[in-house]
XYZ file of N, CA and C in Angstrom:
633
model
N 0.850 -1.188 0.000
C 0.000 0.000 0.000
C 0.885 1.238 0.000
N 0.511 2.280 -0.747
C 1.334 3.459 -0.889
C 0.679 4.651 -0.208
N 1.407 5.783 -0.225
C 0.829 7.016 0.314
C -0.438 7.372 -0.440
N -0.470 7.111 -1.750
C -1.662 7.391 -2.553
C -2.851 6.584 -2.054
N -2.631 5.319 -1.700
C -3.723 4.486 -1.209
C -4.205 4.959 0.153
N -3.287 5.463 0.965
C -3.719 6.022 2.245
C -4.666 7.194 2.001
N -4.330 8.038 1.036
C -5.194 9.170 0.705
C -6.536 8.689 0.189
N -6.528 7.671 -0.676
C -7.778 7.124 -1.202
C -8.648 6.602 -0.069
N -8.036 5.956 0.918
C -8.793 5.381 2.025
C -9.592 6.444 2.769
N -9.034 7.646 2.922
C -9.716 8.697 3.655
C -10.993 9.137 2.943
N -11.048 8.993 1.603
C -12.205 9.465 0.851
C -13.443 8.647 1.145
N -13.297 7.443 1.702
C -14.445 6.598 2.001
C -15.088 6.929 3.343
N -14.501 7.842 4.086
C -14.989 8.136 5.436
C -15.844 9.395 5.441
N -16.850 9.422 6.348
C -17.617 10.651 6.497
C -16.762 11.670 7.242
N -17.281 12.890 7.333
C -16.469 13.993 7.847
C -16.009 13.750 9.278
N -16.863 13.124 10.124
C -16.486 12.920 11.521
C -15.387 11.863 11.651
N -15.528 10.759 10.912
C -14.495 9.732 10.942
C -13.212 10.253 10.320
N -13.346 11.099 9.297
C -12.162 11.646 8.644
C -11.389 12.528 9.612
N -12.096 13.344 10.384
C -11.427 14.209 11.352
C -10.699 13.391 12.413
N -11.300 12.273 12.831
C -10.639 11.400 13.807
C -9.374 10.796 13.215
N -9.457 10.387 11.952
C -8.294 9.812 11.286
C -7.208 10.855 11.088
N -7.604 12.092 10.798
C -6.634 13.178 10.657
C -5.757 13.279 11.901
N -6.373 13.084 13.066
C -5.619 13.206 14.323
C -4.712 12.004 14.561
N -5.081 10.852 13.977
C -4.356 9.612 14.270
C -3.134 9.408 13.385
N -3.193 9.848 12.136
C -2.104 9.539 11.210
C -0.894 10.429 11.487
N 0.317 9.902 11.247
C 1.534 10.674 11.547
C 2.022 11.532 10.382
N 1.243 11.622 9.306
C 1.647 12.426 8.153
C 0.687 13.591 7.988
N 1.095 14.577 7.174
C 0.225 15.709 6.899
C -0.908 15.307 5.981
N -2.132 15.646 6.356
C -3.313 15.316 5.560
C -4.225 16.529 5.512
N -4.875 16.744 4.362
C -5.807 17.862 4.252
C -6.762 17.680 3.100
N -7.610 18.664 2.922
C -8.554 18.673 1.800
C -8.494 20.033 1.126
N -8.469 20.030 -0.191
C -8.449 21.273 -0.957
C -9.541 21.245 -2.020
N -10.064 22.417 -2.337
C -10.982 22.600 -3.457
C -10.416 23.712 -4.322
N -10.184 23.403 -5.590
C -9.570 24.365 -6.508
C -8.275 24.916 -5.929
N -7.548 24.016 -5.258
C -6.227 24.301 -4.691
C -6.266 25.310 -3.546
N -7.413 25.380 -2.876
C -7.574 26.215 -1.684
C -7.837 25.290 -0.499
N -7.138 25.521 0.618
C -7.274 24.668 1.802
C -8.668 24.787 2.428
N -9.312 23.629 2.658
C -10.542 23.567 3.434
C -10.334 22.819 4.745
N -9.396 21.891 4.767
C -9.096 21.124 5.973
C -7.585 20.891 6.016
N -7.041 20.858 7.219
C -5.616 20.567 7.408
C -5.438 19.979 8.798
N -4.794 18.813 8.888
C -4.623 18.211 10.216
C -3.440 18.852 10.945
N -3.303 18.508 12.200
C -2.275 19.131 13.040
C -0.880 18.839 12.520
N -0.675 17.617 12.017
C 0.642 17.241 11.513
C 1.044 18.104 10.316
N 0.081 18.391 9.434
C 0.384 19.236 8.289
C 0.723 20.650 8.733
N -0.029 21.171 9.688
C 0.239 22.520 10.185
C 1.617 22.611 10.834
N 1.964 21.603 11.624
C 3.281 21.599 12.262
C 4.389 21.497 11.222
N 4.164 20.678 10.202
C 5.153 20.508 9.140
C 5.443 21.841 8.442
N 4.386 22.646 8.257
C 4.510 23.885 7.486
C 4.753 25.112 8.362
N 4.540 24.961 9.691
C 4.757 26.089 10.586
C 3.607 27.074 10.632
N 2.430 26.656 10.166
C 1.249 27.513 10.184
C 0.236 26.996 11.196
N -0.604 27.892 11.713
C -1.801 27.487 12.428
C -2.851 27.105 11.398
N -3.792 26.233 11.789
C -4.812 25.803 10.830
C -5.626 26.991 10.327
N -5.889 27.977 11.203
C -6.669 29.153 10.804
C -5.954 29.958 9.709
N -4.621 29.878 9.685
C -3.867 30.609 8.669
C -3.896 29.900 7.326
N -4.079 28.560 7.343
C -4.104 27.805 6.099
C -5.491 27.735 5.467
N -6.531 27.563 6.308
C -7.880 27.391 5.790
C -8.289 28.634 5.002
N -8.726 28.422 3.773
C -9.107 29.525 2.897
C -7.958 30.097 2.089
N -6.749 29.607 2.350
C -5.554 30.080 1.662
C -5.249 29.195 0.445
N -4.810 29.792 -0.641
C -4.390 29.020 -1.803
C -3.086 28.294 -1.498
N -2.936 27.085 -2.046
C -1.688 26.347 -1.853
C -0.507 27.040 -2.540
N -0.788 28.043 -3.348
C 0.286 28.789 -4.015
C 1.270 29.357 -3.000
N 0.799 29.676 -1.778
C 1.654 30.269 -0.747
C 2.821 29.353 -0.395
N 2.689 28.049 -0.679
C 3.719 27.093 -0.298
C 4.787 26.900 -1.375
N 4.504 27.304 -2.594
C 5.420 27.028 -3.705
C 6.435 28.149 -3.887
N 7.563 27.791 -4.495
C 8.666 28.740 -4.638
C 8.438 29.733 -5.760
N 7.569 29.392 -6.721
C 7.317 30.275 -7.855
C 5.988 29.916 -8.496
N 5.478 30.805 -9.336
C 4.258 30.516 -10.092
C 4.465 29.311 -10.996
N 5.669 29.210 -11.580
C 5.962 28.099 -12.490
C 5.909 26.754 -11.758
N 6.472 26.715 -10.556
C 6.455 25.476 -9.771
C 5.026 25.115 -9.371
N 4.243 26.108 -9.015
C 2.837 25.907 -8.638
C 2.050 25.314 -9.811
N 2.207 25.889 -10.984
C 1.478 25.430 -12.168
C 1.948 24.044 -12.605
N 3.245 23.813 -12.558
C 3.792 22.522 -12.985
C 3.325 21.391 -12.081
N 3.397 21.602 -10.764
C 2.965 20.569 -9.817
C 1.475 20.287 -9.975
N 0.685 21.345 -10.143
C -0.756 21.174 -10.313
C -1.099 20.415 -11.577
N -0.400 20.701 -12.656
C -0.645 20.009 -13.923
C -0.350 18.516 -13.795
N 0.777 18.177 -13.175
C 1.134 16.764 -12.991
C 0.155 16.065 -12.049
N -0.140 16.709 -10.924
C -0.982 16.107 -9.885
C -2.398 15.854 -10.386
N -3.034 16.879 -10.920
C -4.415 16.737 -11.363
C -4.521 15.938 -12.658
N -3.472 15.983 -13.471
C -3.465 15.160 -14.680
C -3.495 13.678 -14.344
N -2.724 13.288 -13.325
C -2.697 11.881 -12.918
C -4.002 11.475 -12.247
N -4.590 12.388 -11.482
C -5.893 12.083 -10.873
C -6.931 11.833 -11.959
N -6.913 12.648 -12.987
C -7.882 12.494 -14.072
C -7.679 11.177 -14.818
N -6.428 10.770 -14.987
C -6.126 9.559 -15.740
C -6.262 8.300 -14.891
N -5.843 8.361 -13.623
C -5.705 7.150 -12.819
C -6.589 7.113 -11.567
N -7.211 8.237 -11.238
C -8.017 8.277 -10.025
C -7.262 8.787 -8.813
N -5.932 8.639 -8.825
C -5.076 9.180 -7.770
C -3.901 9.910 -8.422
N -3.355 10.865 -7.699
C -2.212 11.609 -8.224
C -1.104 11.693 -7.205
N 0.140 11.618 -7.679
C 1.308 11.743 -6.817
C 2.327 12.638 -7.502
N 2.894 13.557 -6.753
C 3.905 14.445 -7.316
C 4.930 14.766 -6.232
N 6.180 14.850 -6.639
C 7.254 15.263 -5.737
C 7.646 16.684 -6.112
N 7.666 17.571 -5.119
C 7.966 18.972 -5.384
C 8.653 19.581 -4.164
N 8.761 20.899 -4.139
C 9.341 21.580 -2.981
C 8.369 22.635 -2.481
N 8.241 22.694 -1.152
C 7.398 23.690 -0.505
C 8.262 24.576 0.385
N 7.768 25.768 0.634
C 8.432 26.690 1.559
C 7.607 26.802 2.834
N 8.251 26.518 3.971
C 7.588 26.667 5.263
C 7.362 28.155 5.572
N 6.592 28.394 6.602
C 6.329 29.779 6.994
C 7.606 30.505 7.392
N 8.577 29.754 7.981
C 9.832 30.374 8.401
C 10.825 30.536 7.260
N 10.420 30.171 6.042
C 11.274 30.348 4.874
C 12.084 29.123 4.490
N 12.122 28.112 5.363
C 12.881 26.905 5.055
C 12.219 26.147 3.913
N 13.045 25.678 2.973
C 12.540 24.936 1.818
C 12.637 23.442 2.102
N 11.573 22.706 1.809
C 11.521 21.282 2.113
C 11.012 20.494 0.908
N 11.674 19.362 0.591
C 11.153 18.481 -0.456
C 9.977 17.689 0.095
N 8.902 17.569 -0.691
C 7.708 16.860 -0.215
C 7.197 15.914 -1.299
N 6.534 14.860 -0.833
C 5.817 13.944 -1.707
C 4.341 14.098 -1.396
N 3.546 14.448 -2.409
C 2.116 14.694 -2.242
C 1.337 13.636 -3.012
N 0.376 12.994 -2.370
C -0.503 12.043 -3.034
C -1.937 12.358 -2.649
N -2.848 12.205 -3.614
C -4.233 12.540 -3.314
C -5.222 11.876 -4.233
N -6.483 12.034 -3.889
C -7.581 11.466 -4.658
C -8.805 12.342 -4.473
N -9.681 12.367 -5.479
C -10.905 13.152 -5.344
C -11.779 12.548 -4.255
N -12.433 13.399 -3.482
C -13.298 12.929 -2.412
C -14.546 12.265 -2.977
N -15.125 12.866 -4.025
C -16.322 12.311 -4.660
C -16.224 12.553 -6.157
N -16.006 11.488 -6.956
C -15.871 11.659 -8.413
C -17.097 12.304 -9.056
N -18.258 12.186 -8.379
C -19.494 12.744 -8.928
C -19.680 14.217 -8.570
N -18.855 14.717 -7.660
C -19.029 16.095 -7.195
C -17.667 16.730 -6.967
N -17.172 17.429 -7.966
C -15.838 18.025 -7.875
C -15.767 19.116 -6.814
N -16.931 19.648 -6.384
C -16.925 20.701 -5.381
C -16.451 20.196 -4.019
N -16.472 18.859 -3.817
C -15.992 18.307 -2.550
C -14.471 18.311 -2.477
N -13.818 18.460 -3.630
C -12.379 18.633 -3.647
C -11.564 17.359 -3.587
N -10.313 17.519 -3.174
C -9.316 16.451 -3.168
C -8.793 16.241 -1.750
N -8.723 14.978 -1.343
C -8.051 14.614 -0.099
C -6.596 14.289 -0.446
N -5.653 14.853 0.297
C -4.249 14.608 -0.006
C -3.464 14.302 1.256
N -2.371 13.568 1.072
C -1.439 13.276 2.154
C -0.052 13.743 1.723
N 0.723 14.247 2.677
C 2.035 14.833 2.376
C 3.111 14.238 3.271
N 4.228 13.867 2.656
C 5.403 13.419 3.403
C 6.532 14.433 3.231
N 7.139 14.808 4.345
C 8.345 15.642 4.307
C 9.526 14.723 4.021
N 10.168 14.925 2.877
C 11.262 14.051 2.466
C 12.631 14.529 2.929
N 12.655 15.542 3.785
C 13.938 16.048 4.280
C 14.712 14.944 5.000
N 14.000 14.143 5.769
C 14.586 12.991 6.465
C 13.883 11.752 5.929
N 14.466 11.102 4.940
C 13.777 10.015 4.238
C 13.509 8.819 5.144
N 14.411 8.524 6.047
C 14.201 7.379 6.936
C 12.989 7.617 7.832
N 12.897 8.824 8.385
C 11.751 9.172 9.215
C 10.475 9.194 8.388
N 10.580 9.695 7.154
C 9.413 9.763 6.279
C 8.877 8.376 5.971
N 9.758 7.417 5.734
C 9.323 6.050 5.445
C 8.632 5.422 6.655
N 9.147 5.703 7.855
C 8.522 5.169 9.065
C 7.120 5.750 9.232
N 6.960 7.038 8.959
C 5.649 7.673 9.053
C 4.706 7.124 7.988
N 5.246 6.841 6.804
C 4.418 6.270 5.744
C 3.884 4.909 6.146
N 4.740 4.078 6.735
C 4.292 2.745 7.159
C 3.191 2.850 8.217
N 3.345 3.787 9.155
C 2.329 3.961 10.186
C 1.032 4.499 9.592
N 1.145 5.408 8.634
C -0.041 5.942 7.980
C -0.787 4.855 7.221
N -0.047 3.967 6.565
C -0.667 2.863 5.842
C -1.391 1.925 6.805
N -0.790 1.689 7.983
C -1.424 0.817 8.974
C -2.754 1.409 9.431
N -2.764 2.702 9.710
C -3.987 3.364 10.151
C -5.036 3.355 9.035
N -4.591 3.587 7.797
C -5.532 3.594 6.673
C -6.163 2.219 6.473
N -5.356 1.163 6.595
C -5.885 -0.203 6.492
C -6.936 -0.446 7.581
N -6.635 0.003 8.799
C -7.575 -0.194 9.902
C -8.877 0.559 9.644
N -8.772 1.746 9.045
C -9.969 2.533 8.740
C -10.830 1.818 7.703
N -10.202 1.258 6.679
C -10.954 0.522 5.656
C -11.620 -0.709 6.254
N -10.906 -1.413 7.112
C -11.460 -2.624 7.718
C -12.628 -2.313 8.649
N -12.682 -1.098 9.169
C -13.770 -0.726 10.068
C -15.067 -0.437 9.326
N -14.982 -0.235 8.008
C -16.174 0.064 7.222
C -16.933 -1.212 6.884
N -18.258 -1.124 6.872
C -19.079 -2.298 6.536
C -19.257 -2.458 5.031
N -19.000 -1.416 4.260
C -19.101 -1.518 2.800
C -18.003 -2.419 2.262
N -18.282 -3.112 1.151
C -17.293 -3.983 0.522
C -16.416 -3.121 -0.385
N -15.158 -2.961 -0.013
C -14.285 -2.033 -0.725
C -13.092 -2.764 -1.321
N -12.889 -2.539 -2.614
C -11.686 -2.994 -3.309
C -11.157 -1.803 -4.093
N -9.916 -1.448 -3.874
C -9.297 -0.323 -4.572
C -8.448 -0.872 -5.712
N -8.740 -0.406 -6.928
C -8.056 -0.892 -8.115
C -7.173 0.195 -8.707
N -6.164 -0.231 -9.472
C -5.408 0.741 -10.246
C -6.055 0.870 -11.619
N -5.414 1.640 -12.505
C -6.027 1.914 -13.801
C -6.129 0.684 -14.694
N -5.402 -0.384 -14.382
C -5.450 -1.600 -15.203
C -6.483 -2.597 -14.690
N -7.103 -2.307 -13.539
C -8.054 -3.242 -12.957
C -7.428 -4.174 -11.943
N -6.136 -3.977 -11.640
C -5.464 -4.805 -10.633
C -5.843 -4.331 -9.233
N -6.169 -5.277 -8.366
C -6.572 -4.937 -6.999
C -5.353 -4.531 -6.178
N -5.417 -3.330 -5.605
C -4.318 -2.829 -4.777
C -4.532 -3.177 -3.312
N -5.758 -3.069 -2.857
C -6.076 -3.460 -1.491
C -7.575 -3.677 -1.361
N -7.970 -4.522 -0.410
C -9.380 -4.774 -0.128
C -9.570 -4.714 1.384
N -10.809 -4.518 1.809
C -11.049 -4.484 3.251
C -11.633 -5.804 3.744
N -11.804 -5.892 5.063
C -12.266 -7.129 5.689
C -13.657 -7.521 5.193
N -14.538 -6.521 5.016
C -15.895 -6.814 4.544
C -15.875 -7.450 3.155
N -14.959 -7.006 2.309
C -14.822 -7.582 0.957
C -14.415 -9.048 1.041
N -13.447 -9.352 1.900
C -12.983 -10.739 2.030
C -14.095 -11.647 2.552
N -14.830 -11.162 3.574
C -15.924 -11.960 4.126
C -17.003 -12.202 3.077
N -17.296 -11.176 2.300
C -18.294 -11.297 1.242
C -17.867 -12.349 0.218
N -16.567 -12.352 -0.124
C -16.048 -13.325 -1.088
C -16.196 -14.746 -0.576
N -15.806 -14.972 0.677
C -15.871 -16.316 1.246
C -17.310 -16.791 1.408
N -18.179 -15.894 1.851
C -19.576 -16.250 2.069
C -20.264 -16.675 0.785
N -19.841 -16.113 -0.329
C -20.494 -16.382 -1.603
C -19.698 -17.339 -2.488
N -18.832 -18.116 -1.869
C -18.129 -19.157 -2.602
C -17.009 -18.671 -3.491
N -16.540 -17.466 -3.260
C -15.454 -16.940 -4.071
C -14.100 -17.454 -3.610
N -13.145 -17.430 -4.493
C -11.771 -17.823 -4.156
C -10.971 -16.554 -3.914
N -10.418 -16.414 -2.703
C -9.713 -15.186 -2.363
C -8.547 -14.896 -3.295
N -7.936 -15.955 -3.817
C -6.800 -15.720 -4.713
C -7.212 -15.045 -6.013
N -8.524 -15.024 -6.297
C -9.009 -14.362 -7.504
C -9.419 -12.913 -7.253
N -9.639 -12.576 -5.999
C -10.190 -11.249 -5.703
C -9.437 -10.542 -4.581
N -8.173 -10.879 -4.377
C -7.375 -10.248 -3.325
C -6.281 -9.381 -3.951
N -5.441 -8.792 -3.092
C -4.394 -7.888 -3.551
C -3.511 -8.534 -4.608
N -3.231 -7.775 -5.657
C -2.354 -8.246 -6.721
C -3.069 -8.954 -7.845
N -4.362 -9.241 -7.676
C -5.116 -9.938 -8.718
C -5.704 -8.935 -9.699
N -5.873 -9.387 -10.926
C -6.551 -8.592 -11.940
C -8.021 -8.966 -11.869
N -8.848 -8.031 -11.383
C -10.255 -8.352 -11.146
C -10.962 -8.761 -12.428
N -10.547 -8.177 -13.539
C -11.226 -8.462 -14.798
C -10.425 -9.434 -15.659
N -9.835 -10.441 -15.018
C -9.010 -11.398 -15.746
C -9.799 -12.075 -16.860
N -11.038 -12.426 -16.587
C -11.858 -13.069 -17.610
C -13.277 -12.570 -17.479
N -14.020 -12.688 -18.560
C -15.412 -12.256 -18.543
C -16.204 -13.073 -17.527
N -15.847 -14.346 -17.375
C -16.581 -15.216 -16.461
C -16.420 -14.755 -15.017
N -15.172 -14.462 -14.622
C -14.926 -13.989 -13.261
C -15.616 -12.652 -13.035
N -15.489 -11.765 -14.005
C -16.108 -10.453 -13.912
C -17.613 -10.588 -13.739
N -18.243 -11.417 -14.579
C -19.694 -11.598 -14.520
C -20.114 -12.211 -13.186
N -19.321 -13.177 -12.691
C -19.639 -13.815 -11.418
C -19.726 -12.793 -10.293
N -18.744 -11.900 -10.225
C -18.728 -10.933 -9.128
C -19.768 -9.853 -9.315
N -20.044 -9.465 -10.539
C -21.114 -8.504 -10.765
C -22.458 -9.085 -10.336
N -22.684 -10.361 -10.654
C -23.935 -11.020 -10.258
C -24.071 -11.062 -8.735
N -22.959 -11.387 -8.044
C -22.992 -11.446 -6.584
C -23.280 -10.078 -5.978
N -22.649 -9.059 -6.511
C -22.842 -7.722 -5.974
C -24.259 -7.221 -6.226
N -24.807 -7.546 -7.410
C -26.186 -7.146 -7.697
C -27.151 -7.857 -6.764
N -26.905 -9.169 -6.507
C -27.762 -9.929 -5.623
C -27.721 -9.346 -4.202
N -26.508 -8.979 -3.758
C -26.363 -8.391 -2.425
C -27.143 -7.087 -2.319
N -27.028 -6.253 -3.357
C -27.728 -4.963 -3.345
C -29.241 -5.162 -3.318
N -29.722 -6.197 -4.028
C -31.156 -6.476 -4.062
C -31.643 -6.982 -2.705
N -30.836 -7.838 -2.070
C -31.203 -8.375 -0.756
C -31.327 -7.282 0.269
N -30.489 -6.246 0.156
C -30.553 -5.146 1.114
C -31.838 -4.330 0.928
């Protein structure tokens, strides 16, 4: 699981659960609409040296070293979100105290049907890569736990249809309905064959009807 998947995991949570997760994860997390801050967790504020009140309503442009860097990062980030559903970009930000820091940003749209809800993103400070990797592992652990706590059957796929991660409800649903976990777990291509695809669509439709 990557930083991008951690960001994707947050999009499945309602606002109250998301705020709780914001406090639990050791990396910077926030939400932006049209590149303007709407939410920022404590870790992100500490990383940047701002109070949350100073960031909320502020354009992310304040963090970039130049207009060119701002436009370039945005083009790469949102271009990948449009193509793949998630976006990741490595760039440099300037803290409030003027210190320049390399960062890795990953994010996903909160609701593909409503762009006004914006993008959930996670940020790693790459100044200390060893520390950053440790924080990434902890963030992934928390994100996995958040997905497993949901009752919805969730499978996160990449652009090729390969399963990146699934939650506990998905696994239970597979076993209950006679599915083979090796066909529908991490690393599998969900659409390997029309037969497998049709089987799972039929099961999901039946489940929705039963509800």
